[in-house]
Every structure is written in structure tokens, then in C-alpha cells.
Amino acid sequence: MSRPEPDDVELELFIRALQLRHGYDFSQYTRASFKRRVQSFVTAHGFATIGDLTTRVLRDDAFLAPLVAGLSVPVSEMFRNPIVFKALRDEVFPLLASYPHLNIWQAGCAFGEEVYSLAILLQEAGLYERTQIYATDFNDVALARAQEGIFPSRDARAYSENYVAAGGAGSLSDYYHARYEHIKLDERLKRNITFANHNLVADGVFCEPHLILCRNVLIYFTDTLQNHVLGLFRDSLCRGGFLCLGNKETLDFAPAGKDFVAINLRARIFRLAARAG
Amino acid sequence: MNPASPAAVVMGCSAGGLAALRVVLGGLQAQLPAAVVVVCHTGSEDIDTLVGLLARYCALPVEEAGERRRLVGGTVHVAPSGYHLYVEQDRRFSLSVDPKVCFVRPSIDVLFESAAQVFESNLAAVVMTGANDDGALGLRAVRAHGGLAIVQDPAEAMAAVMPATALRVAGADHVCSLAGIAPLINQWCA
């Protein structure tokens, strides 16, 4: 094995600095994608090296928020992978309908695309009035954007097609107003959504949900952190609660994954096993 | 080659890539010791069809590169669409939905750069037909880490931009026809 490259040493020191100075622990993020993201941030902000970025974030607290925002790079779309939303609607909602009150936790809500998608489907299923959705992220910049519910209108067409493929009962345009090249989702969709900062790496059990959506978050975590987060989900969920992951995500490499059983593997929808509840 | 550190072959292509892969994967020997990893921009979410198509022409098993699965010698792993594909230090795959690179996801650059850092000189990289710049920076990283660079001759590529850009940016150890690529890989692995 050759000696480590300067970039890799600098990356270790950067991670350590963020942890010591600011309490953000990225040490259990999958290294290849995290390194690429840090390097993109370094280039985009005109730093010469990761080391220079470390110096800046050690001394300039105001630089932390844009850095965290830059490192979390949320990417999603409304009704992303429509078959998943269709499966939630057809296979999970009927089982949730027996509860007088529902909590749903979307962990890692990015700009809110999927939260609003969920609110629309719940409304159409007649469940929204009794539902509280908690949409969390560790990125405050993304949370603020999510709360606005404003998206570029160039995406509206794809979102509408996804909505139809997800089994939407009407037209997506029933739920937004278009103006200034943007679409703004109906304010009323927010009435049962609480946006909150929650960091899956550091924070504890949350809100006793009946359903957790956490899509394309675990792919960024090492096996160890995946296991920690799945344990957190297990301990948070109600008895018999549901977990929905991203389309390529797997429970295979975390012992805590054994506490869940797949009810629709293609849509990555799992249920807390009876012995674990 | 040191058996304790198995090698890998990474390949990237775009427009015209399916036809090119038939020729190259079809020419790989059945006992190839290296793991093969393919990024082919198809624009389709349907990875199963792509895997099925490629398997018809290839003596090696072909499968989707699964999240956190190991790279397996003698297996062709195909990147799923919609995700970037990385090779981690423990020689397993990881995925991300980070923003597109060169307007595409999966990006050849992302795969090549991560694989170069893990396999170093035990990596061969192939850039073939395609109509964008993806793969050029990745190939440069492969060469910088001591890996072998093979580029399809742009003159015979269905779309010349990708191999021509790779040659300009990274250069290559071999520039050859499609038919010449598999024999080079078979020989490199021997």
C-alpha cells in the first residue's frame, strides 16, 4: 500500500475539524462520494485545497451553514419513482386507515418535494386530516426552501407525469399556482406538516411514527451508520410501523435490518417485525 | 498480478454504446480474473433489460452493480441508471444521487476517479463511443494513478466526441478499434 495522498490526509483533517469545532460528524459517510462532494465545494468556492477550506471553517462560524448545505446536496423530485408512491397508496394507506391519528416522519426531506407529494396522496385518500407529517433534515438551508414549497416550473411537467403514474386522482395543477416561472404549492397542504432540524447521525428517537420515509439517505452512510440509523428508526416506529427506503437501498449490511420484513421489495417498503415492535 | 489485490476493468460509453459493448463484452474470455464495471448512458431506468441484453453476448455473468455489493472477479457489473456509481476502498460499490456530472448520472468520470484511487495500477479503463465529454477527466485520473488507458479509435466510433475528448485530455496507452479492445484486456489480465 502506497502512502496516503495529500487530499486524503486533508479530508481526514477536515472531517476531524468539523467534528471538534462544530459537532458535525461526517466520519461515517461513504468516503468516495463525500470526497467528491468536498472537492466540488472546494472548487466552486475558489479554495485551492481542502486544507484551505478547513482553515476557513475553523475560523469563520458564519461559513458553516453554506458549507453544510453544500455537503448535503439535496436532489429529489415530486413523486420520485411513482411506483413507490402508488404502493404506499395502495398497500400501506389502507393499513394506516385504522388508526385514529397518524404520525409520518420523512427523514432527510431535502427541498420538500416528497413531503408535498405525500400530503397530496394522503389528502386524496381521506387520511390527511388525522395525519401529522414531520419533515426533518440536518440542512437548515434545505429546510427553509422546503417550507416555501416553491419549485421551478420547468419541472412541473415531469412532476405531473409522476403524479399520474403514482395513481393521482386529479391533476397536479389542482395543487399549485404557477407564477414567475415557478410553481407554488397550495398553502393548505402545509397545514399538517412540521419542518424541523434533526440530524440522523447525532439526534435520538423521534415522534413515534406509523410510517418513516427515508429515501436515498442511507446510500451516503457506511454500514456502521446505516445500522445506527436503522436502529433509530426501529426504536422510533410504532408497533407494526412501516419504513420506505430509496429504490436501490438495502437492509442487507446492517444487523438492525433483520428487525424489518419486506412487504414490497421493489418499492423498498418494509414493516417492523412483530418481535422487534 | 498479485492475487491479493485483484484487478478491475472499468468501461464507459454513451451514444452507440450498446453495439460497442456487444463487441467488447463478447470478446472477453470466460476465465477473466478481473471484475468488469460498465457505465453506459441509456436514458432508460430499465436496468434489467440492459443487463439481459448484455448477458446475451457475454461469456461472463452480467449483473447490476448493487449498492454495497463487492466487485467480483470474472463478473460484469452494470451501473444502474439515475445514480452515480463509486468504488469504495473496501472494493464494494456505493451509489449517490448527487447532481449530474457532464449532464449525466451515472457519470463515467465519477466511476473512473473512484476506481483509480482504489485499484491504482491494477485498473484498466476503456472509453468508447459517445456524444459528450464524460470519461475524459476520469481517464486522466486513471493514468495519474498508474492504470492502463484504452480508447476506441474516434475515427471508427459511432459518436467520436467522447473518445476524441478522452484522447485530448488524458491521452491513452492504446488507441484501437472495437474489435481490438477485448484481446487487449484479456492479455492485460493474463
Coordinates of C-alpha atoms in Angstrom, one line a residue:
Chain A
M1 CA 0.0 0.0 0.0
S2 CA 1.4 3.4 -1.0
R3 CA 1.4 6.2 1.5
P4 CA -1.8 8.3 1.6
E5 CA -2.3 11.1 -0.9
P6 CA -2.3 14.7 0.4
D7 CA -6.0 15.1 -0.5
D8 CA -7.0 12.1 1.6
V9 CA -5.0 13.3 4.6
E10 CA -6.6 16.8 4.2
L11 CA -10.0 15.2 4.0
E12 CA -9.4 13.3 7.3
L13 CA -8.3 16.6 9.0
F14 CA -11.4 18.4 7.5
I15 CA -13.7 15.8 8.9
R16 CA -12.0 16.0 12.3
A17 CA -12.1 19.8 12.3
L18 CA -15.9 19.9 11.6
Q19 CA -16.4 17.3 14.4
L20 CA -14.3 19.1 17.0
R21 CA -15.2 22.6 16.3
H22 CA -18.8 22.4 15.1
G23 CA -20.1 19.0 16.3
Y24 CA -20.9 17.7 12.8
D25 CA -19.7 14.1 12.3
F26 CA -19.2 13.1 8.7
S27 CA -16.7 10.3 9.5
Q28 CA -19.3 7.6 8.8
Y29 CA -20.3 9.0 5.4
T30 CA -19.2 6.7 2.4
R31 CA -15.9 8.1 1.6
A32 CA -15.8 8.2 -2.2
S33 CA -19.0 10.3 -2.7
F34 CA -18.2 12.5 0.3
K35 CA -14.7 13.2 -1.0
R36 CA -16.1 14.2 -4.4
R37 CA -18.6 16.5 -2.8
V38 CA -16.0 18.2 -0.7
Q39 CA -13.7 18.6 -3.7
S40 CA -16.6 20.1 -5.7
F41 CA -17.3 22.6 -2.9
V42 CA -13.6 23.5 -2.7
T43 CA -13.5 24.2 -6.5
A44 CA -16.9 26.0 -6.5
H45 CA -15.8 28.4 -3.7
G46 CA -12.4 29.1 -5.1
F47 CA -10.3 27.3 -2.5
A48 CA -7.0 25.8 -3.6
T49 CA -7.1 22.8 -1.3
I50 CA -9.3 21.0 1.2
G51 CA -6.9 22.3 3.8
D52 CA -7.7 25.9 2.9
L53 CA -11.4 25.1 3.4
T54 CA -10.6 23.6 6.8
T55 CA -8.9 26.8 7.9
R56 CA -11.8 28.9 6.8
V57 CA -14.5 26.8 8.5
L58 CA -12.4 26.7 11.7
R59 CA -12.3 30.5 12.0
D60 CA -15.5 31.6 10.3
D61 CA -18.6 30.3 12.0
A62 CA -20.9 32.1 9.5
F63 CA -19.4 29.8 6.8
L64 CA -20.8 26.7 8.5
A65 CA -24.4 26.9 7.2
P66 CA -23.4 27.2 3.5
L67 CA -20.8 24.5 3.9
V68 CA -23.3 22.1 5.5
A69 CA -25.8 23.0 2.7
G70 CA -23.1 22.4 0.1
L71 CA -22.2 19.0 1.6
S72 CA -25.7 17.6 1.8
V73 CA -26.7 18.5 -1.8
P74 CA -30.3 17.5 -1.8
V75 CA -31.7 16.1 -5.0
S76 CA -35.2 14.9 -5.4
E77 CA -38.4 15.4 -7.4
M78 CA -42.2 15.2 -6.6
F79 CA -43.5 11.6 -6.7
R80 CA -39.9 10.4 -7.4
N81 CA -40.2 6.7 -8.6
P82 CA -44.0 6.8 -8.9
I83 CA -44.4 3.1 -8.3
V84 CA -43.3 3.7 -4.7
F85 CA -46.0 6.3 -4.1
K86 CA -48.5 4.0 -5.8
A87 CA -47.5 1.2 -3.5
L88 CA -47.8 3.5 -0.4
R89 CA -51.3 4.5 -1.6
D90 CA -52.5 1.0 -2.5
E91 CA -50.7 -1.2 0.1
V92 CA -49.8 1.0 3.1
F93 CA -52.5 3.6 3.4
P94 CA -55.4 1.0 3.8
L95 CA -53.5 -0.4 6.8
L96 CA -52.9 3.0 8.3
A97 CA -56.6 3.9 7.9
S98 CA -57.5 2.0 11.0
Y99 CA -55.6 4.4 13.3
P100 CA -57.4 7.4 14.7
H101 CA -54.2 9.5 14.5
L102 CA -51.2 9.1 12.3
N103 CA -47.6 10.3 12.5
I104 CA -45.4 10.2 9.5
W105 CA -41.7 11.1 9.6
Q106 CA -39.8 12.0 6.5
A107 CA -36.2 11.8 7.4
G108 CA -34.0 13.8 5.1
C109 CA -36.7 15.9 3.4
A110 CA -34.4 17.8 1.0
F111 CA -36.4 20.6 -0.6
G112 CA -39.7 19.1 0.4
E113 CA -40.7 17.5 -3.0
E114 CA -41.6 14.2 -1.5
V115 CA -43.3 15.7 1.6
Y116 CA -45.8 17.6 -0.5
S117 CA -46.2 14.5 -2.7
L118 CA -47.2 12.6 0.4
A119 CA -49.5 15.3 1.7
I120 CA -51.4 15.2 -1.7
L121 CA -51.8 11.4 -1.6
L122 CA -52.9 11.5 2.0
Q123 CA -55.5 14.1 1.2
E124 CA -56.8 12.1 -1.8
A125 CA -57.0 9.0 0.4
G126 CA -59.0 10.9 3.0
L127 CA -56.3 10.5 5.7
Y128 CA -54.7 13.9 5.8
E129 CA -56.9 15.5 8.5
R130 CA -55.8 12.9 11.0
T131 CA -52.1 12.9 10.0
Q132 CA -49.2 14.9 11.3
I133 CA -46.1 14.8 9.0
Y134 CA -42.7 15.6 10.5
A135 CA -40.3 16.6 7.7
T136 CA -36.7 16.7 9.0
D137 CA -33.3 17.4 7.6
F138 CA -29.9 18.5 9.2
N139 CA -29.5 21.1 6.5
D140 CA -31.3 24.3 7.6
V141 CA -30.9 25.9 4.2
A142 CA -32.8 23.0 2.6
L143 CA -35.4 23.1 5.4
A144 CA -36.1 26.8 4.7
R145 CA -36.6 26.0 1.0
A146 CA -38.8 23.0 1.8
Q147 CA -41.0 25.2 3.9
E148 CA -41.6 27.6 1.0
G149 CA -42.9 24.9 -1.3
I150 CA -41.7 26.6 -4.5
F151 CA -40.2 24.7 -7.4
P152 CA -39.1 25.7 -10.9
S153 CA -41.9 25.4 -13.4
R154 CA -39.6 23.6 -15.8
D155 CA -40.0 20.6 -13.5
A156 CA -43.8 20.8 -13.4
R157 CA -44.4 18.6 -16.4
A158 CA -42.3 15.7 -15.1
Y159 CA -43.9 16.1 -11.7
S160 CA -47.4 15.9 -13.3
E161 CA -46.5 12.7 -15.1
N162 CA -45.1 11.2 -12.0
Y163 CA -48.3 12.2 -10.1
V164 CA -50.5 10.4 -12.7
A165 CA -48.2 7.3 -12.6
A166 CA -48.5 7.3 -8.8
G167 CA -52.2 7.0 -9.2
G168 CA -53.1 10.6 -8.5
A169 CA -56.9 11.1 -8.6
G170 CA -57.0 14.6 -10.2
S171 CA -54.4 16.8 -11.9
L172 CA -51.3 18.0 -10.1
S173 CA -52.1 21.6 -11.2
D174 CA -55.1 21.4 -8.7
Y175 CA -52.4 21.7 -6.0
Y176 CA -50.2 24.6 -7.2
H177 CA -50.3 28.1 -8.6
A178 CA -47.8 28.9 -11.4
R179 CA -46.2 32.3 -11.5
Y180 CA -42.8 33.9 -12.4
E181 CA -41.5 30.6 -13.9
H182 CA -42.2 28.8 -10.6
I183 CA -44.9 26.7 -9.1
K184 CA -46.0 27.4 -5.6
L185 CA -47.8 24.6 -3.8
D186 CA -51.1 25.2 -2.1
E187 CA -50.5 26.7 1.4
R188 CA -53.2 24.4 2.7
L189 CA -51.0 21.4 2.0
K190 CA -48.7 22.6 4.8
R191 CA -51.4 22.6 7.5
N192 CA -50.3 19.3 9.0
I193 CA -46.6 19.4 8.1
T194 CA -44.0 20.3 10.8
F195 CA -40.5 21.1 9.4
A196 CA -37.7 20.5 12.0
N197 CA -34.0 20.1 12.2
H198 CA -33.0 16.5 13.0
N199 CA -29.6 15.0 12.4
L200 CA -29.7 11.2 11.9
V201 CA -26.1 11.0 12.9
A202 CA -26.4 12.7 16.3
D203 CA -30.1 13.0 17.3
G204 CA -32.3 10.5 19.0
V205 CA -35.6 8.7 18.6
F206 CA -38.4 10.8 17.2
C207 CA -42.2 11.2 17.1
E208 CA -43.4 7.6 17.3
P209 CA -44.3 7.4 13.6
H210 CA -46.5 4.9 11.9
L211 CA -44.5 5.4 8.7
I212 CA -41.0 6.6 8.0
L213 CA -39.8 7.7 4.6
C214 CA -36.1 7.9 4.3
R215 CA -35.2 7.7 0.6
N216 CA -31.6 7.9 -0.8
V217 CA -30.1 8.9 2.6
L218 CA -28.7 5.6 3.7
I219 CA -26.7 5.3 0.5
Y220 CA -24.5 8.0 1.9
F221 CA -23.7 6.2 5.1
T222 CA -21.3 3.4 6.0
D223 CA -22.6 0.1 7.2
T224 CA -22.0 1.2 10.8
L225 CA -24.0 4.4 10.4
Q226 CA -26.7 2.6 8.4
N227 CA -27.1 0.2 11.3
H228 CA -27.3 3.1 13.8
V229 CA -30.0 4.9 11.8
L230 CA -32.0 1.7 11.2
G231 CA -31.9 1.1 14.9
L232 CA -33.1 4.6 15.5
F233 CA -36.0 4.0 13.1
R234 CA -36.8 0.7 14.8
D235 CA -36.9 2.3 18.2
S236 CA -38.9 5.3 17.0
L237 CA -41.6 3.4 15.0
C238 CA -45.0 2.3 16.4
R239 CA -45.6 -1.4 16.7
G240 CA -46.0 -2.7 13.1
G241 CA -44.9 0.6 11.6
F242 CA -43.7 1.0 8.0
L243 CA -40.3 2.1 6.6
C244 CA -39.8 3.2 3.0
L245 CA -36.3 3.4 1.6
G246 CA -34.8 4.5 -1.7
N247 CA -35.1 2.2 -4.7
K248 CA -31.5 0.9 -4.6
E249 CA -31.1 0.8 -0.9
T250 CA -30.7 -2.4 1.0
L251 CA -31.0 -3.7 4.6
D252 CA -28.5 -6.5 3.9
F253 CA -25.4 -4.9 5.5
A254 CA -26.9 -3.8 8.8
P255 CA -27.8 -6.2 11.7
A256 CA -30.7 -3.9 12.6
G257 CA -32.1 -4.6 9.1
K258 CA -33.2 -8.0 10.5
D259 CA -35.9 -6.2 12.5
F260 CA -37.7 -5.4 9.3
V261 CA -39.6 -7.5 6.8
A262 CA -40.2 -6.5 3.2
I263 CA -43.8 -6.1 2.2
N264 CA -42.9 -4.7 -1.3
L265 CA -39.3 -5.2 -2.0
R266 CA -39.4 -3.4 -5.4
A267 CA -40.8 -0.3 -3.8
R268 CA -38.5 -0.8 -0.8
I269 CA -41.3 -0.8 1.7
F270 CA -40.6 -2.7 4.9
R271 CA -42.6 -3.3 8.1
L272 CA -41.3 -3.6 11.7
A273 CA -41.2 -7.3 12.5
A274 CA -43.5 -8.3 15.4
R275 CA -40.7 -9.4 17.7
A276 CA -38.9 -6.0 17.2
G277 CA -42.0 -3.9 18.0
Chain B
M1 CA -0.5 -9.8 -10.9
N2 CA -0.8 -10.0 -7.1
P3 CA -3.7 -12.3 -6.3
A4 CA -4.3 -10.5 -3.0
S5 CA -5.2 -7.3 -4.9
P6 CA -7.5 -8.4 -7.8
A7 CA -7.8 -6.1 -10.8
A8 CA -10.7 -4.3 -12.3
V9 CA -11.6 -3.1 -15.8
V10 CA -13.9 0.0 -16.0
M11 CA -15.7 0.9 -19.2
G12 CA -17.7 3.9 -20.3
C13 CA -19.8 4.7 -23.4
S14 CA -22.8 6.6 -24.4
A15 CA -24.4 7.1 -27.9
G16 CA -23.7 3.9 -29.8
G17 CA -22.6 2.2 -26.6
L18 CA -24.9 -0.8 -26.7
A19 CA -23.5 -2.0 -30.0
A20 CA -19.9 -1.3 -28.9
L21 CA -20.4 -3.3 -25.6
R22 CA -21.7 -6.3 -27.6
V23 CA -18.4 -6.4 -29.4
V24 CA -16.2 -5.8 -26.4
L25 CA -18.0 -7.8 -23.8
G26 CA -18.5 -10.5 -26.4
G27 CA -14.7 -10.8 -26.8
L28 CA -13.8 -11.2 -23.1
Q29 CA -12.5 -14.6 -22.1
A30 CA -14.7 -16.7 -19.9
Q31 CA -11.9 -17.1 -17.3
L32 CA -11.3 -13.3 -16.9
P33 CA -9.9 -12.8 -13.4
A34 CA -10.7 -9.1 -13.2
A35 CA -14.0 -7.5 -12.2
V36 CA -15.6 -5.5 -15.1
V37 CA -17.7 -2.4 -14.4
V38 CA -19.7 -0.7 -17.1
V39 CA -21.3 2.7 -17.3
C40 CA -23.5 3.1 -20.4
H41 CA -25.8 6.1 -20.7
T42 CA -29.0 4.8 -22.0
G43 CA -31.5 7.3 -20.6
S44 CA -33.7 4.4 -19.5
E45 CA -34.5 3.5 -15.9
D46 CA -34.8 -0.1 -17.0
I47 CA -31.6 -1.7 -15.8
D48 CA -32.9 -5.3 -16.0
T49 CA -33.4 -5.1 -19.8
L50 CA -29.9 -3.6 -20.3
V51 CA -28.4 -6.4 -18.1
G52 CA -30.3 -9.0 -20.0
L53 CA -29.2 -7.7 -23.4
L54 CA -25.6 -7.6 -22.5
A55 CA -25.7 -11.0 -20.9
R56 CA -26.7 -12.5 -24.3
Y57 CA -23.3 -11.5 -25.8
C58 CA -21.0 -12.1 -22.9
A59 CA -19.4 -15.3 -21.6
L60 CA -19.2 -13.8 -18.1
P61 CA -22.1 -13.3 -15.7
V62 CA -23.6 -9.8 -16.1
E63 CA -25.5 -8.2 -13.2
E64 CA -26.5 -4.8 -11.9
A65 CA -23.8 -3.1 -9.7
G66 CA -25.7 -3.4 -6.4
E67 CA -25.4 -0.9 -3.6
R68 CA -22.6 -2.1 -1.2
R69 CA -22.0 -5.3 -3.2
R70 CA -18.5 -6.5 -3.7
L71 CA -16.7 -6.2 -7.1
V72 CA -16.4 -9.8 -8.1
G73 CA -13.6 -11.1 -10.4
G74 CA -15.0 -12.5 -13.7
T75 CA -18.3 -10.7 -13.3
V76 CA -19.6 -7.7 -15.4
H77 CA -21.3 -5.2 -13.1
V78 CA -23.5 -2.6 -14.9
A79 CA -24.2 0.8 -13.3
P80 CA -27.9 1.4 -12.5
S81 CA -29.4 4.5 -14.2
G82 CA -30.2 7.6 -12.1
Y83 CA -27.3 7.0 -9.7
H84 CA -23.6 7.8 -9.7
L85 CA -21.6 4.6 -9.0
Y86 CA -18.4 4.6 -6.9
V87 CA -15.9 2.0 -5.8
E88 CA -15.0 2.3 -2.1
Q89 CA -11.7 1.4 -0.5
D90 CA -13.1 -1.9 0.7
R91 CA -13.8 -2.7 -3.0
R92 CA -17.5 -2.5 -2.7
F93 CA -19.9 -0.3 -4.7
S94 CA -21.7 2.7 -3.4
L95 CA -24.3 4.9 -5.0
S96 CA -25.3 8.5 -4.8
V97 CA -27.9 10.8 -6.3
D98 CA -25.5 13.8 -6.2
P99 CA -26.0 16.3 -9.1
K100 CA -25.3 15.2 -12.6
V101 CA -21.7 15.4 -13.8
C102 CA -21.3 16.3 -17.5
F103 CA -25.1 16.3 -17.6
V104 CA -25.3 12.6 -16.8
R105 CA -25.9 10.3 -13.9
P106 CA -24.3 7.8 -13.8
S107 CA -21.1 9.6 -14.8
I108 CA -18.1 7.8 -16.2
D109 CA -15.8 10.3 -14.6
V110 CA -17.2 9.5 -11.1
L111 CA -16.7 5.8 -11.6
F112 CA -13.3 6.1 -13.1
E113 CA -11.9 8.5 -10.5
S114 CA -13.1 6.5 -7.5
A115 CA -11.9 3.2 -9.1
A116 CA -8.5 4.8 -9.9
Q117 CA -7.9 5.7 -6.2
V118 CA -8.7 2.1 -5.1
F119 CA -7.1 -0.1 -7.8
E120 CA -4.3 2.3 -8.9
S121 CA -2.1 0.3 -11.4
N122 CA -4.4 -2.7 -11.2
L123 CA -7.0 -0.9 -13.2
A124 CA -7.7 -0.8 -16.9
A125 CA -10.1 1.8 -18.2
V126 CA -11.8 1.9 -21.6
V127 CA -13.6 4.9 -23.2
M128 CA -15.7 4.2 -26.2
T129 CA -18.2 5.8 -28.5
G130 CA -20.3 8.7 -27.1
A131 CA -21.5 12.2 -27.8
N132 CA -20.4 14.1 -24.7
D133 CA -17.2 14.8 -22.7
D134 CA -17.8 12.4 -19.8
G135 CA -15.0 10.0 -19.1
A136 CA -12.1 12.3 -20.1
L137 CA -11.2 13.5 -16.7
G138 CA -11.8 10.1 -15.3
L139 CA -9.4 8.6 -17.7
R140 CA -6.8 11.2 -16.7
A141 CA -7.2 10.1 -13.1
V142 CA -6.8 6.5 -14.1
R143 CA -3.5 7.3 -15.8
A144 CA -2.3 9.5 -13.0
H145 CA -2.7 6.5 -10.6
G146 CA -0.8 4.2 -12.9
G147 CA -3.7 2.5 -14.6
L148 CA -4.0 1.4 -18.2
A149 CA -6.0 3.6 -20.6
I150 CA -7.6 2.2 -23.7
V151 CA -9.6 4.5 -26.1
Q152 CA -11.7 3.4 -29.1
D153 CA -10.3 5.0 -32.3
P154 CA -12.6 8.1 -32.7
A155 CA -12.4 7.6 -36.5
E156 CA -14.5 4.4 -36.2
A157 CA -16.6 5.3 -33.2
M158 CA -20.3 5.8 -33.9
A159 CA -20.0 9.1 -31.9
A160 CA -16.5 10.4 -31.9
V161 CA -16.7 13.2 -29.2
M162 CA -16.2 11.0 -26.2
P163 CA -13.2 9.1 -27.3
A164 CA -11.7 12.2 -29.0
T165 CA -12.1 14.3 -25.9
A166 CA -10.6 11.5 -23.7
L167 CA -7.6 11.3 -26.0
R168 CA -7.1 15.1 -26.0
V169 CA -7.5 15.4 -22.2
A170 CA -5.9 12.2 -20.9
G171 CA -4.1 10.5 -23.8
A172 CA -4.1 6.7 -23.9
D173 CA -1.8 3.7 -23.8
H174 CA -3.7 2.1 -26.6
V175 CA -6.0 3.6 -29.3
C176 CA -7.7 0.8 -31.2
S177 CA -10.7 -0.5 -33.0
L178 CA -13.6 -2.0 -31.0
A179 CA -12.5 -5.5 -32.2
G180 CA -9.1 -4.9 -30.7
I181 CA -10.2 -3.9 -27.2
A182 CA -11.2 -7.3 -25.7
P183 CA -8.0 -9.0 -26.8
L184 CA -6.0 -6.2 -25.1
I185 CA -8.0 -6.7 -21.8
N186 CA -7.7 -10.5 -22.0
Q187 CA -3.9 -10.1 -22.4
W188 CA -3.6 -7.4 -19.7
C189 CA -5.3 -9.8 -17.2
A190 CA -3.1 -12.7 -18.1

